[in-house]
Short mmCIF file of C-alpha atoms in Angstrom, two decimals:
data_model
loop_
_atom_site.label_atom_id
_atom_site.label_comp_id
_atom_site.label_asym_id
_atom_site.label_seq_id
_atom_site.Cartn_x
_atom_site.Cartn_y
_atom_site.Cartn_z
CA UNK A 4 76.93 44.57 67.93
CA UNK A 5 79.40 47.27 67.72
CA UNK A 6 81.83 45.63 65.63
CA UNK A 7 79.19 45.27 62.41
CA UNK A 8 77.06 47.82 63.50
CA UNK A 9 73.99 45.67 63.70
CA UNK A 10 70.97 45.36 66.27
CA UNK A 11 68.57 42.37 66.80
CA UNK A 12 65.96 41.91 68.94
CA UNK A 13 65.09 38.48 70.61
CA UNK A 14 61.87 38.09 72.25
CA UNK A 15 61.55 34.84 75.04
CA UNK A 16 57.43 34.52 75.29
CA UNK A 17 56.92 34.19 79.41
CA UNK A 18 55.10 30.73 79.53
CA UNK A 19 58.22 28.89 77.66
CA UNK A 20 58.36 25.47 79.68
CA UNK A 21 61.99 25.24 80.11
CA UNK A 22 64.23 23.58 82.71
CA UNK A 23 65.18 26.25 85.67
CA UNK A 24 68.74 26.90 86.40
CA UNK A 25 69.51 26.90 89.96
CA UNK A 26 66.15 24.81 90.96
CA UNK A 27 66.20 21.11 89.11
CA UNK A 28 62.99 20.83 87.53
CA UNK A 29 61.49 22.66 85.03
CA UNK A 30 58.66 25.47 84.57
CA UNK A 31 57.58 28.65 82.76
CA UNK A 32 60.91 30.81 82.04
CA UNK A 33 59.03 34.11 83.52
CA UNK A 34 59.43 31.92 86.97
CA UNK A 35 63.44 32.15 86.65
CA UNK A 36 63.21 36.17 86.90
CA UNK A 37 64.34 37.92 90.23
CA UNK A 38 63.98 41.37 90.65
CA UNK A 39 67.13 43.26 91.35
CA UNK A 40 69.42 39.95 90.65
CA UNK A 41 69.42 38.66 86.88
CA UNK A 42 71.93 35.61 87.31
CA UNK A 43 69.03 32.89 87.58
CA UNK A 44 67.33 33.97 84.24
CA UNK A 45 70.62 34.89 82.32
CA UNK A 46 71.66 31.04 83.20
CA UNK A 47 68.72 29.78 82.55
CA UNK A 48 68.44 31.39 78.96
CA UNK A 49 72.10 30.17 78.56
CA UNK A 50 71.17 26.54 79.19
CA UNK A 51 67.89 25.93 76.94
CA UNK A 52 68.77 28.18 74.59
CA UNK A 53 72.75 28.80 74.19
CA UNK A 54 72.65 32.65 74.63
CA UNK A 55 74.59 34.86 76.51
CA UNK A 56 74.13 37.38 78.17
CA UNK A 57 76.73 39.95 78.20
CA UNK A 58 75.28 42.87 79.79
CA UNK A 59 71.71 43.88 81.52
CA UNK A 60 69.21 46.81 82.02
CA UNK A 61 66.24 45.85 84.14
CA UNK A 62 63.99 48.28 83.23
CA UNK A 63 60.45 48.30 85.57
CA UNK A 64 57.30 50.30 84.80
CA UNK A 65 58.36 53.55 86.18
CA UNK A 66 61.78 53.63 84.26
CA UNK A 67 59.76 52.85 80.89
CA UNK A 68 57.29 55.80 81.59
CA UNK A 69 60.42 57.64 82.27
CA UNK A 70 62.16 56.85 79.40
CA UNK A 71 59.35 57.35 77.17
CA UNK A 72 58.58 60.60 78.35
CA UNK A 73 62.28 61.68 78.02
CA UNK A 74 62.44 61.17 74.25
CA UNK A 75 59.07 62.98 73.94
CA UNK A 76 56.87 60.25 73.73
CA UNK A 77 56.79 57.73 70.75
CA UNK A 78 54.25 58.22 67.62
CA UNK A 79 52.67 54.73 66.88
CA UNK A 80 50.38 54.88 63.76
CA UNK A 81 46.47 52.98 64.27
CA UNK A 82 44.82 52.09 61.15
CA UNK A 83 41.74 51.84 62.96
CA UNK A 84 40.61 52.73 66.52
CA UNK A 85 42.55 50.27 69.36
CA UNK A 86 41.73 49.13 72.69
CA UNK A 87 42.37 46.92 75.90
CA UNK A 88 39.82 47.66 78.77
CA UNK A 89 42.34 45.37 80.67
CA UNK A 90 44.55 47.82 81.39
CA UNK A 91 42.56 50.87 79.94
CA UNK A 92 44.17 51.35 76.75
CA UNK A 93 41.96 53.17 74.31
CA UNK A 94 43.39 55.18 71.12
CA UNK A 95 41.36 56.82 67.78
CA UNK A 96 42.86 56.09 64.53
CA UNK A 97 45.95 57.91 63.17
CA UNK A 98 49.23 58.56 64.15
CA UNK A 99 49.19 58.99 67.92
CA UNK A 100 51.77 60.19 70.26
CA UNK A 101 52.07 57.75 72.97
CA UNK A 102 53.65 59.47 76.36
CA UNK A 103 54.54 56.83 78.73
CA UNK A 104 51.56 55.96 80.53
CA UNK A 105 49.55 55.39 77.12
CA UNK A 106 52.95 53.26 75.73
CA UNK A 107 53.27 51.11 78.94
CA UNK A 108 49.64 50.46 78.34
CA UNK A 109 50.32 49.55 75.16
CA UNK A 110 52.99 47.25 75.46
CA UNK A 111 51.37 45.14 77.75
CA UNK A 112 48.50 44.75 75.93
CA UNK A 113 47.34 40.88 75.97
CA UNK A 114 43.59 41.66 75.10
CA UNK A 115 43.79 44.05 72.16
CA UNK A 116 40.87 44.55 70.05
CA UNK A 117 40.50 47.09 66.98
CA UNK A 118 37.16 48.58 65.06
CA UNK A 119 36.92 47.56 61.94
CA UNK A 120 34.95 49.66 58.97
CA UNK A 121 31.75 48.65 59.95
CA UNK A 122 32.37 49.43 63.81
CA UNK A 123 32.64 45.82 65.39
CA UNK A 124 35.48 45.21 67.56
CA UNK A 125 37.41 42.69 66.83
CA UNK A 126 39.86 40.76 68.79
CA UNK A 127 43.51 40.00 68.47
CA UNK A 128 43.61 36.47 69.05
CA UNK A 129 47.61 36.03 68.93
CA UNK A 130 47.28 36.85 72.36
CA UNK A 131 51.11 37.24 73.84
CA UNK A 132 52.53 36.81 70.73
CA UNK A 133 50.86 39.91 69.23
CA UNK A 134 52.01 41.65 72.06
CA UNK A 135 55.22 40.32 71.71
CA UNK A 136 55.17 41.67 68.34
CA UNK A 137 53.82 44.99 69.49
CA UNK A 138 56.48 45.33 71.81
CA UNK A 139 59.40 44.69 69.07
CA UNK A 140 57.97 47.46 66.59
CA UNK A 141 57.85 50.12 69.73
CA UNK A 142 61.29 49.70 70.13
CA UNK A 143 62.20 49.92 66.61
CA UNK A 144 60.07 53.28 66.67
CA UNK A 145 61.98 54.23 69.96
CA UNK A 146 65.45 53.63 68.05
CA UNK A 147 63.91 55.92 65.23
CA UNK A 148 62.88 58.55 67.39
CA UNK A 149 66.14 58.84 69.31
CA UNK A 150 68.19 58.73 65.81
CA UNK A 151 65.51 61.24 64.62
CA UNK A 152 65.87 63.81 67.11
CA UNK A 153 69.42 63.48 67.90
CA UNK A 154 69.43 61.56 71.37
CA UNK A 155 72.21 59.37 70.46
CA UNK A 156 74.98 61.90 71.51
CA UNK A 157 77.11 60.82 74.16
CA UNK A 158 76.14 64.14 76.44
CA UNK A 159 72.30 63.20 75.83
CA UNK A 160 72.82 59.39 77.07
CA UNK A 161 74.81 59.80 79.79
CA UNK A 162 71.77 62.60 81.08
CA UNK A 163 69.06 60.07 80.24
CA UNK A 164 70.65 57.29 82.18
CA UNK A 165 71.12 59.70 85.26
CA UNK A 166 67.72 60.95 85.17
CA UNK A 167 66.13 57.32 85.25
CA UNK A 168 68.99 56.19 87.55
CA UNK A 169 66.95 55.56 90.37
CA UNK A 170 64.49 53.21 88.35
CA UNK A 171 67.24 51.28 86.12
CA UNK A 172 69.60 48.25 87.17
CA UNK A 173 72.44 47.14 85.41
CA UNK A 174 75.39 44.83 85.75
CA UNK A 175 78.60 46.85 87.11
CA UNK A 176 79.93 46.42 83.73
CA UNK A 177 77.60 48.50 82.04
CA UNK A 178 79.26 51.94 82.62
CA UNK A 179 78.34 54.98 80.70
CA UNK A 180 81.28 55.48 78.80
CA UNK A 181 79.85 51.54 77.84
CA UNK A 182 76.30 52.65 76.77
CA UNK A 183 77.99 55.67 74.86
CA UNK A 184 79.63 53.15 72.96
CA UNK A 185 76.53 51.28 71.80
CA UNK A 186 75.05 54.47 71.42
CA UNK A 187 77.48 54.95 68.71
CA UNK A 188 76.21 52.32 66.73
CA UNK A 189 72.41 52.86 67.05
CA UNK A 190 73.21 56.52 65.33
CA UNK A 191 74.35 54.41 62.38
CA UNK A 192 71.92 52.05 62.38
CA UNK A 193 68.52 51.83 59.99
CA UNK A 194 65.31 51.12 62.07
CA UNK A 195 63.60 49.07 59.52
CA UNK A 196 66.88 46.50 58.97
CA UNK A 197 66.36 45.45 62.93
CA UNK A 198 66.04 42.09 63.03
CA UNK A 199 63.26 40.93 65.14
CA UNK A 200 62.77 37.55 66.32
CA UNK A 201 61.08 35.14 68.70
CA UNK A 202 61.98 31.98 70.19
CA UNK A 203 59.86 29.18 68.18
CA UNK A 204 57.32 27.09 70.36
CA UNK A 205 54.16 25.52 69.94
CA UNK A 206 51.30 25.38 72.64
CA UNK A 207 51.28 22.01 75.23
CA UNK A 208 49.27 20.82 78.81
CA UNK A 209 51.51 20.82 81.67
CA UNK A 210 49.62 19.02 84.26
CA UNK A 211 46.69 20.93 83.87
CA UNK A 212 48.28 24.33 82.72
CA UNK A 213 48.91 25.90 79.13
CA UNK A 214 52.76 25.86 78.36
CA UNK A 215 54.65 26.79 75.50
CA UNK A 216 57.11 24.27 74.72
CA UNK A 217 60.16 25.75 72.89
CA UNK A 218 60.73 24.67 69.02
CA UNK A 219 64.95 24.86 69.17
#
């Protein structure tokens, strides 16, 4: 929000059983995405939820390992040793730089275990929720980074979003002199007062399949 200088993040869990704009009947919300053309999920956010959506980055796995590996990489600290053999994800404990392979990894973690003391592995059972909340505190780490080393300056944007140009998609409004703007506010902005938040829903059967049914 440039006018108070703030920055939320709101996190829509993809098996939400919500009603789909555009097709009259309902469904899980990741079912209202369309690559390359955003309308159908930005209306459909609008009408369950009352959000808009003002502007939009699409941002696919290449442009994230991009990204990532245009700050530097992110460091994520690991109590104890991580993994998903899912999608190959395996970390030692510490503070670990994560380039953008290891972070996409990462993020889409669904099956992520740690090692306790006495070397079991234990599972996360939050299952997308954990992830979701994975997710959230990478981004608050990418914010940090980019305030950290500088990256907020307009010259530095506007060469990031060229460079990942070819991977990104945004609404025609979205200029660069736009982004430079909201780059402005992340410089004065304190990664650990980011709001992050996650639409409320408890688990239900949907003719056979597991739904979440939003809590509004």
């Amino acid at each position: 929000n440039p006018t108070t200088d703030q920055v939320a993040v709101l996190s829509f869990p993809r098996d939400l059983y919500v009603q789909i704009a555009g097709l009259g009947r309902k469904g899980r919300i990741n079912e209202a995405y369309q690559r390359d053309n955003p309308q159908r999920l930005i209306d459909t956010i609008y009408d369950n939820f009352g959000v808009p959506v003002d502007h939009y980055i699409q941002v696919d796995f290449c442009a994230f390992k991009e990204l990532v590996d245009a700050i530097g990489g992110v460091d994520v600290p690991f109590e104890y040793p991580a993994r998903d053999r899912r999608v190959a994800f395996e970390v030692g404990a510490g503070c670990i730089n994560l380039d953008g392979i290891m972070a996409l990894k990462y993020v889409r973690s669904r099956y992520y275990q740690w090692q306790d003391a006495n070397g079991n592995w234990r599972s996360d059972g939050t299952a997308d929720f954990g992830r979701i909340s994975r997710q959230q505190d990478f981004i608050r780490r990418v914010i940090a980074k980019v305030i950290g080393d500088g990256l907020y300056k307009p010259d530095t944007v506007a060469a990031l979003l060229e460079t990942n140009r070819k991977y990104l998609t945004t609404d025609r409004d979205l200029t660069v002199r736009t982004v430079q703007e909201f780059a402005n506010v992340i410089r004065r902005v304190e990664p650990s007062e980011i709001g992050t938040y996650r639409i409320l829903s408890y688990g239900r059967d949907v003719g056979g399949a597991a739904m979440q049914q939003p809590d509004i």
